[in-house]
């Protein structure tokens, strides 16, 4: 068994790219959402719900949250890797973060497609 | 077998003594705002859920976000989102090698701080 320093698992460049693709999509969605929300006739339940009842808006919104969860996974994982050194605690935090984010995405999906 | 050399490098990490340059402040705030948004994500999705489900839950949502303390938290999160947004665009431009020299980098860091604060004030006043 050769002992060597592992200097990379090669997920770095993929994560780097995904972090930027998801960011770009979220920025685009933010502008679309801000425009749609600010041009609502009135902030009532009826208008608000109508905004998210369109199939296209539901898809775009879901893609936003999916991007957010992937983006947050990479970002929060990096925070744990930078500051939490004990391996056990770090792995526990990674697992908790991943499970939470998957749960959040499922929650959003339920909210959107129940409309 | 690979030999690893451990160089002795001087370390200076006294946070009270380090004077972080403007781009460094934008960078650490990017991390702090991102972490804050992650921590409050369940609360935001909860509000999103309430606002959409039914007219009754919408009324509950309005009552919650009508409270001054909740508004204060949401104002903080609005800043966090806007800062993360503006700093993120700056980082994307840096990736494209735009504005990587010292002076433009300082300038853009200043712009990020000011634009995100200004947008927070404008949207905050308008939404409050």
PDB file of C-alpha atoms in Angstrom:
ATOM      1  CA  UNK A   1       0.000   0.000   0.000  1.00  0.00           C
ATOM      2  CA  UNK A   2       1.538   3.253  -1.128  1.00  0.00           C
ATOM      3  CA  UNK A   3       1.086   6.039   1.340  1.00  0.00           C
ATOM      4  CA  UNK A   4       0.779   9.368  -0.321  1.00  0.00           C
ATOM      5  CA  UNK A   5      -0.708  12.767   0.195  1.00  0.00           C
ATOM      6  CA  UNK A   6      -4.006  13.023  -1.589  1.00  0.00           C
ATOM      7  CA  UNK A   7      -4.075  16.449  -3.114  1.00  0.00           C
ATOM      8  CA  UNK A   8      -7.411  16.297  -4.825  1.00  0.00           C
ATOM      9  CA  UNK A   9     -10.308  14.015  -5.591  1.00  0.00           C
ATOM     10  CA  UNK A  10     -11.005  15.901  -8.795  1.00  0.00           C
ATOM     11  CA  UNK A  11     -14.446  17.044  -7.715  1.00  0.00           C
ATOM     12  CA  UNK A  12     -13.057  20.558  -7.307  1.00  0.00           C
ATOM     13  CA  UNK A  13     -13.403  21.734 -10.892  1.00  0.00           C
ATOM     14  CA  UNK A  14     -16.878  20.209 -11.252  1.00  0.00           C
ATOM     15  CA  UNK A  15     -18.065  21.876  -8.041  1.00  0.00           C
ATOM     16  CA  UNK A  16     -16.481  25.153  -9.108  1.00  0.00           C
ATOM     17  CA  UNK A  17     -18.418  25.028 -12.379  1.00  0.00           C
ATOM     18  CA  UNK A  18     -21.721  23.965 -10.811  1.00  0.00           C
ATOM     19  CA  UNK A  19     -21.393  26.715  -8.198  1.00  0.00           C
ATOM     20  CA  UNK A  20     -21.231  29.262 -11.025  1.00  0.00           C
ATOM     21  CA  UNK A  21     -23.929  27.747 -13.238  1.00  0.00           C
ATOM     22  CA  UNK A  22     -26.413  27.581 -10.341  1.00  0.00           C
ATOM     23  CA  UNK A  23     -25.445  31.127  -9.317  1.00  0.00           C
ATOM     24  CA  UNK A  24     -26.067  32.458 -12.818  1.00  0.00           C
ATOM     25  CA  UNK A  25     -29.471  30.766 -12.984  1.00  0.00           C
ATOM     26  CA  UNK A  26     -30.471  32.050  -9.541  1.00  0.00           C
ATOM     27  CA  UNK A  27     -29.451  35.585 -10.521  1.00  0.00           C
ATOM     28  CA  UNK A  28     -31.598  35.329 -13.656  1.00  0.00           C
ATOM     29  CA  UNK A  29     -34.554  33.945 -11.700  1.00  0.00           C
ATOM     30  CA  UNK A  30     -34.169  36.681  -9.074  1.00  0.00           C
ATOM     31  CA  UNK A  31     -34.643  39.334 -11.737  1.00  0.00           C
ATOM     32  CA  UNK A  32     -37.653  37.517 -13.251  1.00  0.00           C
ATOM     33  CA  UNK A  33     -39.213  37.003  -9.815  1.00  0.00           C
ATOM     34  CA  UNK A  34     -38.566  40.582  -8.690  1.00  0.00           C
ATOM     35  CA  UNK A  35     -40.203  41.899 -11.854  1.00  0.00           C
ATOM     36  CA  UNK A  36     -43.203  39.573 -11.512  1.00  0.00           C
ATOM     37  CA  UNK A  37     -43.662  40.299  -7.808  1.00  0.00           C
ATOM     38  CA  UNK A  38     -43.272  44.064  -8.121  1.00  0.00           C
ATOM     39  CA  UNK A  39     -45.815  44.223 -10.953  1.00  0.00           C
ATOM     40  CA  UNK A  40     -48.500  42.276  -9.088  1.00  0.00           C
ATOM     41  CA  UNK A  41     -51.750  44.306  -9.067  1.00  0.00           C
ATOM     42  CA  UNK A  42     -51.934  43.878  -5.293  1.00  0.00           C
ATOM     43  CA  UNK A  43     -50.271  41.744  -2.638  1.00  0.00           C
ATOM     44  CA  UNK A  44     -53.278  39.525  -1.992  1.00  0.00           C
ATOM     45  CA  UNK A  45     -53.407  35.770  -1.624  1.00  0.00           C
ATOM     46  CA  UNK A  46     -55.310  35.514  -4.900  1.00  0.00           C
ATOM     47  CA  UNK A  47     -52.708  37.335  -7.003  1.00  0.00           C
ATOM     48  CA  UNK A  48     -49.765  35.770  -5.165  1.00  0.00           C
ATOM     49  CA  UNK A  49     -51.107  32.267  -5.656  1.00  0.00           C
ATOM     50  CA  UNK A  50     -51.926  32.971  -9.302  1.00  0.00           C
ATOM     51  CA  UNK A  51     -48.286  33.956  -9.872  1.00  0.00           C
ATOM     52  CA  UNK A  52     -47.113  30.510  -8.761  1.00  0.00           C
ATOM     53  CA  UNK A  53     -49.938  28.545 -10.352  1.00  0.00           C
ATOM     54  CA  UNK A  54     -48.584  28.789 -13.883  1.00  0.00           C
ATOM     55  CA  UNK A  55     -46.765  25.646 -14.999  1.00  0.00           C
ATOM     56  CA  UNK A  56     -43.798  27.641 -16.307  1.00  0.00           C
ATOM     57  CA  UNK A  57     -43.407  29.651 -13.094  1.00  0.00           C
ATOM     58  CA  UNK A  58     -43.595  26.446 -11.059  1.00  0.00           C
ATOM     59  CA  UNK A  59     -40.838  24.885 -13.135  1.00  0.00           C
ATOM     60  CA  UNK A  60     -38.639  28.017 -12.993  1.00  0.00           C
ATOM     61  CA  UNK A  61     -39.197  28.321  -9.242  1.00  0.00           C
ATOM     62  CA  UNK A  62     -38.412  24.674  -8.628  1.00  0.00           C
ATOM     63  CA  UNK A  63     -35.227  25.012 -10.698  1.00  0.00           C
ATOM     64  CA  UNK A  64     -34.334  28.036  -8.558  1.00  0.00           C
ATOM     65  CA  UNK A  65     -34.650  26.054  -5.332  1.00  0.00           C
ATOM     66  CA  UNK A  66     -32.856  23.052  -6.806  1.00  0.00           C
ATOM     67  CA  UNK A  67     -29.997  25.367  -7.820  1.00  0.00           C
ATOM     68  CA  UNK A  68     -30.090  26.958  -4.373  1.00  0.00           C
ATOM     69  CA  UNK A  69     -29.797  23.603  -2.622  1.00  0.00           C
ATOM     70  CA  UNK A  70     -26.892  22.400  -4.769  1.00  0.00           C
ATOM     71  CA  UNK A  71     -25.204  25.818  -4.424  1.00  0.00           C
ATOM     72  CA  UNK A  72     -25.713  25.831  -0.646  1.00  0.00           C
ATOM     73  CA  UNK A  73     -24.408  22.263  -0.395  1.00  0.00           C
ATOM     74  CA  UNK A  74     -21.083  23.252  -1.968  1.00  0.00           C
ATOM     75  CA  UNK A  75     -20.834  26.505  -0.004  1.00  0.00           C
ATOM     76  CA  UNK A  76     -21.772  25.124   3.405  1.00  0.00           C
ATOM     77  CA  UNK A  77     -19.614  22.019   2.896  1.00  0.00           C
ATOM     78  CA  UNK A  78     -16.664  24.324   2.218  1.00  0.00           C
ATOM     79  CA  UNK A  79     -17.375  26.211   5.449  1.00  0.00           C
ATOM     80  CA  UNK A  80     -17.343  22.940   7.442  1.00  0.00           C
ATOM     81  CA  UNK A  81     -14.132  21.851   5.690  1.00  0.00           C
ATOM     82  CA  UNK A  82     -12.428  25.144   6.548  1.00  0.00           C
ATOM     83  CA  UNK A  83     -13.346  25.419  10.203  1.00  0.00           C
ATOM     84  CA  UNK A  84     -14.274  21.989  11.549  1.00  0.00           C
ATOM     85  CA  UNK A  85     -11.223  19.800  11.895  1.00  0.00           C
ATOM     86  CA  UNK A  86     -12.356  16.720  13.898  1.00  0.00           C
ATOM     87  CA  UNK A  87     -13.383  14.217  11.235  1.00  0.00           C
ATOM     88  CA  UNK A  88     -16.369  12.747  13.059  1.00  0.00           C
ATOM     89  CA  UNK A  89     -18.034  16.081  13.699  1.00  0.00           C
ATOM     90  CA  UNK A  90     -17.267  17.231  10.176  1.00  0.00           C
ATOM     91  CA  UNK A  91     -18.837  14.159   8.582  1.00  0.00           C
ATOM     92  CA  UNK A  92     -21.877  14.475  10.849  1.00  0.00           C
ATOM     93  CA  UNK A  93     -22.289  18.116   9.742  1.00  0.00           C
ATOM     94  CA  UNK A  94     -21.890  17.134   6.070  1.00  0.00           C
ATOM     95  CA  UNK A  95     -24.558  14.469   6.392  1.00  0.00           C
ATOM     96  CA  UNK A  96     -26.916  16.786   8.289  1.00  0.00           C
ATOM     97  CA  UNK A  97     -26.437  19.545   5.691  1.00  0.00           C
ATOM     98  CA  UNK A  98     -27.077  17.221   2.761  1.00  0.00           C
ATOM     99  CA  UNK A  99     -30.181  15.672   4.338  1.00  0.00           C
ATOM    100  CA  UNK A 100     -31.591  19.065   5.333  1.00  0.00           C
ATOM    101  CA  UNK A 101     -31.142  20.448   1.813  1.00  0.00           C
ATOM    102  CA  UNK A 102     -32.774  17.412   0.202  1.00  0.00           C
ATOM    103  CA  UNK A 103     -35.644  17.803   2.665  1.00  0.00           C
ATOM    104  CA  UNK A 104     -36.027  21.508   1.887  1.00  0.00           C
ATOM    105  CA  UNK A 105     -36.210  20.784  -1.829  1.00  0.00           C
ATOM    106  CA  UNK A 106     -38.894  18.141  -1.305  1.00  0.00           C
ATOM    107  CA  UNK A 107     -40.833  20.613   0.851  1.00  0.00           C
ATOM    108  CA  UNK A 108     -40.712  23.279  -1.872  1.00  0.00           C
ATOM    109  CA  UNK A 109     -41.802  20.735  -4.489  1.00  0.00           C
ATOM    110  CA  UNK A 110     -44.811  19.840  -2.352  1.00  0.00           C
ATOM    111  CA  UNK A 111     -45.733  23.500  -1.856  1.00  0.00           C
ATOM    112  CA  UNK A 112     -45.480  24.247  -5.573  1.00  0.00           C
ATOM    113  CA  UNK A 113     -47.270  21.246  -7.045  1.00  0.00           C
ATOM    114  CA  UNK A 114     -50.093  21.201  -4.593  1.00  0.00           C
ATOM    115  CA  UNK A 115     -51.313  24.472  -6.144  1.00  0.00           C
TER     116      UNK A 115
ATOM    117  CA  UNK B   1       7.421   7.263  -2.066  1.00  0.00           C
ATOM    118  CA  UNK B   2       6.810  10.965  -2.070  1.00  0.00           C
ATOM    119  CA  UNK B   3       8.589  13.103   0.422  1.00  0.00           C
ATOM    120  CA  UNK B   4       6.636  15.955   1.841  1.00  0.00           C
ATOM    121  CA  UNK B   5       8.453  19.023   2.891  1.00  0.00           C
ATOM    122  CA  UNK B   6       7.031  21.087   5.661  1.00  0.00           C
ATOM    123  CA  UNK B   7       8.143  24.646   5.322  1.00  0.00           C
ATOM    124  CA  UNK B   8       8.138  26.828   8.366  1.00  0.00           C
ATOM    125  CA  UNK B   9       6.154  29.853   7.390  1.00  0.00           C
ATOM    126  CA  UNK B  10       5.408  32.817   9.597  1.00  0.00           C
ATOM    127  CA  UNK B  11       1.807  32.846  10.742  1.00  0.00           C
ATOM    128  CA  UNK B  12      -0.065  35.969  11.585  1.00  0.00           C
ATOM    129  CA  UNK B  13      -3.694  35.277  12.300  1.00  0.00           C
ATOM    130  CA  UNK B  14      -4.578  37.607  15.134  1.00  0.00           C
ATOM    131  CA  UNK B  15      -8.074  38.659  14.076  1.00  0.00           C
ATOM    132  CA  UNK B  16      -7.949  41.771  16.268  1.00  0.00           C
ATOM    133  CA  UNK B  17      -4.755  42.936  14.591  1.00  0.00           C
ATOM    134  CA  UNK B  18      -5.361  41.970  10.966  1.00  0.00           C
ATOM    135  CA  UNK B  19      -6.557  44.876   8.896  1.00  0.00           C
ATOM    136  CA  UNK B  20      -8.618  43.237   6.208  1.00  0.00           C
ATOM    137  CA  UNK B  21      -8.598  45.110   2.879  1.00  0.00           C
ATOM    138  CA  UNK B  22     -11.929  45.998   1.249  1.00  0.00           C
ATOM    139  CA  UNK B  23     -11.972  42.990  -1.133  1.00  0.00           C
ATOM    140  CA  UNK B  24     -11.270  40.796   1.884  1.00  0.00           C
ATOM    141  CA  UNK B  25     -14.249  42.280   3.711  1.00  0.00           C
ATOM    142  CA  UNK B  26     -16.485  41.595   0.703  1.00  0.00           C
ATOM    143  CA  UNK B  27     -15.160  38.043   0.620  1.00  0.00           C
ATOM    144  CA  UNK B  28     -15.793  37.212   4.280  1.00  0.00           C
ATOM    145  CA  UNK B  29     -19.215  38.895   4.135  1.00  0.00           C
ATOM    146  CA  UNK B  30     -19.996  36.680   1.128  1.00  0.00           C
ATOM    147  CA  UNK B  31     -19.349  33.651   3.318  1.00  0.00           C
ATOM    148  CA  UNK B  32     -21.219  35.053   6.343  1.00  0.00           C
ATOM    149  CA  UNK B  33     -24.247  36.091   4.276  1.00  0.00           C
ATOM    150  CA  UNK B  34     -24.334  32.698   2.567  1.00  0.00           C
ATOM    151  CA  UNK B  35     -24.133  30.864   5.887  1.00  0.00           C
ATOM    152  CA  UNK B  36     -26.851  33.086   7.363  1.00  0.00           C
ATOM    153  CA  UNK B  37     -29.152  32.468   4.417  1.00  0.00           C
ATOM    154  CA  UNK B  38     -28.608  28.723   4.793  1.00  0.00           C
ATOM    155  CA  UNK B  39     -29.478  28.844   8.508  1.00  0.00           C
ATOM    156  CA  UNK B  40     -32.700  30.785   7.877  1.00  0.00           C
ATOM    157  CA  UNK B  41     -33.699  28.787   4.777  1.00  0.00           C
ATOM    158  CA  UNK B  42     -36.257  26.610   6.640  1.00  0.00           C
ATOM    159  CA  UNK B  43     -37.891  29.739   8.058  1.00  0.00           C
ATOM    160  CA  UNK B  44     -38.108  31.295   4.572  1.00  0.00           C
ATOM    161  CA  UNK B  45     -39.561  28.126   3.025  1.00  0.00           C
ATOM    162  CA  UNK B  46     -42.029  27.959   5.917  1.00  0.00           C
ATOM    163  CA  UNK B  47     -43.178  31.510   5.100  1.00  0.00           C
ATOM    164  CA  UNK B  48     -43.346  30.612   1.395  1.00  0.00           C
ATOM    165  CA  UNK B  49     -45.492  27.583   2.271  1.00  0.00           C
ATOM    166  CA  UNK B  50     -47.859  29.671   4.441  1.00  0.00           C
ATOM    167  CA  UNK B  51     -48.164  32.409   1.830  1.00  0.00           C
ATOM    168  CA  UNK B  52     -49.324  30.025  -0.893  1.00  0.00           C
ATOM    169  CA  UNK B  53     -51.360  27.282   0.723  1.00  0.00           C
ATOM    170  CA  UNK B  54     -54.712  28.942   1.506  1.00  0.00           C
ATOM    171  CA  UNK B  55     -56.244  32.343   2.308  1.00  0.00           C
ATOM    172  CA  UNK B  56     -56.162  31.371   6.005  1.00  0.00           C
ATOM    173  CA  UNK B  57     -52.467  30.490   6.009  1.00  0.00           C
ATOM    174  CA  UNK B  58     -51.824  33.630   3.960  1.00  0.00           C
ATOM    175  CA  UNK B  59     -53.355  35.632   6.820  1.00  0.00           C
ATOM    176  CA  UNK B  60     -51.061  33.804   9.264  1.00  0.00           C
ATOM    177  CA  UNK B  61     -48.121  34.607   6.996  1.00  0.00           C
ATOM    178  CA  UNK B  62     -49.102  38.289   6.974  1.00  0.00           C
ATOM    179  CA  UNK B  63     -49.395  38.329  10.766  1.00  0.00           C
ATOM    180  CA  UNK B  64     -45.927  36.793  11.150  1.00  0.00           C
ATOM    181  CA  UNK B  65     -44.160  39.096   8.700  1.00  0.00           C
ATOM    182  CA  UNK B  66     -46.061  42.052  10.177  1.00  0.00           C
ATOM    183  CA  UNK B  67     -44.214  41.738  13.464  1.00  0.00           C
ATOM    184  CA  UNK B  68     -41.401  44.283  13.827  1.00  0.00           C
ATOM    185  CA  UNK B  69     -38.892  41.730  15.060  1.00  0.00           C
ATOM    186  CA  UNK B  70     -39.575  39.387  12.132  1.00  0.00           C
ATOM    187  CA  UNK B  71     -39.280  42.368   9.806  1.00  0.00           C
ATOM    188  CA  UNK B  72     -35.881  43.121  11.295  1.00  0.00           C
ATOM    189  CA  UNK B  73     -34.735  39.545  10.649  1.00  0.00           C
ATOM    190  CA  UNK B  74     -36.113  39.658   7.098  1.00  0.00           C
ATOM    191  CA  UNK B  75     -34.347  42.973   6.539  1.00  0.00           C
ATOM    192  CA  UNK B  76     -31.087  41.320   7.592  1.00  0.00           C
ATOM    193  CA  UNK B  77     -31.760  38.411   5.246  1.00  0.00           C
ATOM    194  CA  UNK B  78     -32.628  40.828   2.430  1.00  0.00           C
ATOM    195  CA  UNK B  79     -29.224  42.439   2.906  1.00  0.00           C
ATOM    196  CA  UNK B  80     -27.579  39.019   3.041  1.00  0.00           C
ATOM    197  CA  UNK B  81     -29.259  38.023  -0.244  1.00  0.00           C
ATOM    198  CA  UNK B  82     -28.397  41.278  -1.987  1.00  0.00           C
ATOM    199  CA  UNK B  83     -24.806  41.255  -0.768  1.00  0.00           C
ATOM    200  CA  UNK B  84     -24.371  37.623  -1.800  1.00  0.00           C
ATOM    201  CA  UNK B  85     -25.936  38.491  -5.175  1.00  0.00           C
ATOM    202  CA  UNK B  86     -23.726  41.553  -5.856  1.00  0.00           C
ATOM    203  CA  UNK B  87     -20.522  39.992  -4.510  1.00  0.00           C
ATOM    204  CA  UNK B  88     -21.318  36.860  -6.522  1.00  0.00           C
ATOM    205  CA  UNK B  89     -21.539  38.859  -9.752  1.00  0.00           C
ATOM    206  CA  UNK B  90     -18.207  40.470  -8.859  1.00  0.00           C
ATOM    207  CA  UNK B  91     -16.636  37.039  -8.341  1.00  0.00           C
ATOM    208  CA  UNK B  92     -18.023  35.835 -11.681  1.00  0.00           C
ATOM    209  CA  UNK B  93     -16.421  38.847 -13.387  1.00  0.00           C
ATOM    210  CA  UNK B  94     -13.122  38.174 -11.587  1.00  0.00           C
ATOM    211  CA  UNK B  95     -13.321  34.585 -12.901  1.00  0.00           C
ATOM    212  CA  UNK B  96     -13.514  36.091 -16.379  1.00  0.00           C
ATOM    213  CA  UNK B  97     -10.380  38.121 -15.528  1.00  0.00           C
ATOM    214  CA  UNK B  98     -12.332  41.362 -15.458  1.00  0.00           C
ATOM    215  CA  UNK B  99     -11.043  43.852 -12.892  1.00  0.00           C
ATOM    216  CA  UNK B 100      -8.375  41.666 -11.314  1.00  0.00           C
ATOM    217  CA  UNK B 101      -5.837  44.492 -10.895  1.00  0.00           C
ATOM    218  CA  UNK B 102      -5.548  46.018  -7.442  1.00  0.00           C
ATOM    219  CA  UNK B 103      -7.305  49.323  -8.020  1.00  0.00           C
ATOM    220  CA  UNK B 104     -10.297  48.017 -10.031  1.00  0.00           C
ATOM    221  CA  UNK B 105     -10.668  45.181  -7.500  1.00  0.00           C
ATOM    222  CA  UNK B 106     -10.830  47.704  -4.648  1.00  0.00           C
ATOM    223  CA  UNK B 107     -13.258  49.857  -6.594  1.00  0.00           C
ATOM    224  CA  UNK B 108     -15.593  46.952  -7.389  1.00  0.00           C
ATOM    225  CA  UNK B 109     -15.465  45.810  -3.747  1.00  0.00           C
ATOM    226  CA  UNK B 110     -16.578  49.294  -2.695  1.00  0.00           C
ATOM    227  CA  UNK B 111     -19.340  49.248  -5.324  1.00  0.00           C
ATOM    228  CA  UNK B 112     -20.591  45.847  -4.083  1.00  0.00           C
ATOM    229  CA  UNK B 113     -20.786  47.066  -0.476  1.00  0.00           C
ATOM    230  CA  UNK B 114     -22.555  50.282  -1.408  1.00  0.00           C
ATOM    231  CA  UNK B 115     -24.983  48.896  -3.990  1.00  0.00           C
ATOM    232  CA  UNK B 116     -26.127  46.040  -1.752  1.00  0.00           C
ATOM    233  CA  UNK B 117     -26.634  48.418   1.180  1.00  0.00           C
ATOM    234  CA  UNK B 118     -28.457  50.970  -0.991  1.00  0.00           C
ATOM    235  CA  UNK B 119     -30.757  48.307  -2.485  1.00  0.00           C
ATOM    236  CA  UNK B 120     -31.442  46.975   1.022  1.00  0.00           C
ATOM    237  CA  UNK B 121     -32.468  50.442   2.193  1.00  0.00           C
ATOM    238  CA  UNK B 122     -34.640  51.110  -0.888  1.00  0.00           C
ATOM    239  CA  UNK B 123     -36.395  47.721  -0.880  1.00  0.00           C
ATOM    240  CA  UNK B 124     -36.484  47.656   2.923  1.00  0.00           C
ATOM    241  CA  UNK B 125     -38.238  51.006   3.206  1.00  0.00           C
ATOM    242  CA  UNK B 126     -40.602  50.088   0.386  1.00  0.00           C
ATOM    243  CA  UNK B 127     -41.514  46.684   1.854  1.00  0.00           C
ATOM    244  CA  UNK B 128     -41.627  47.715   5.552  1.00  0.00           C
TER     245      UNK B 128
END
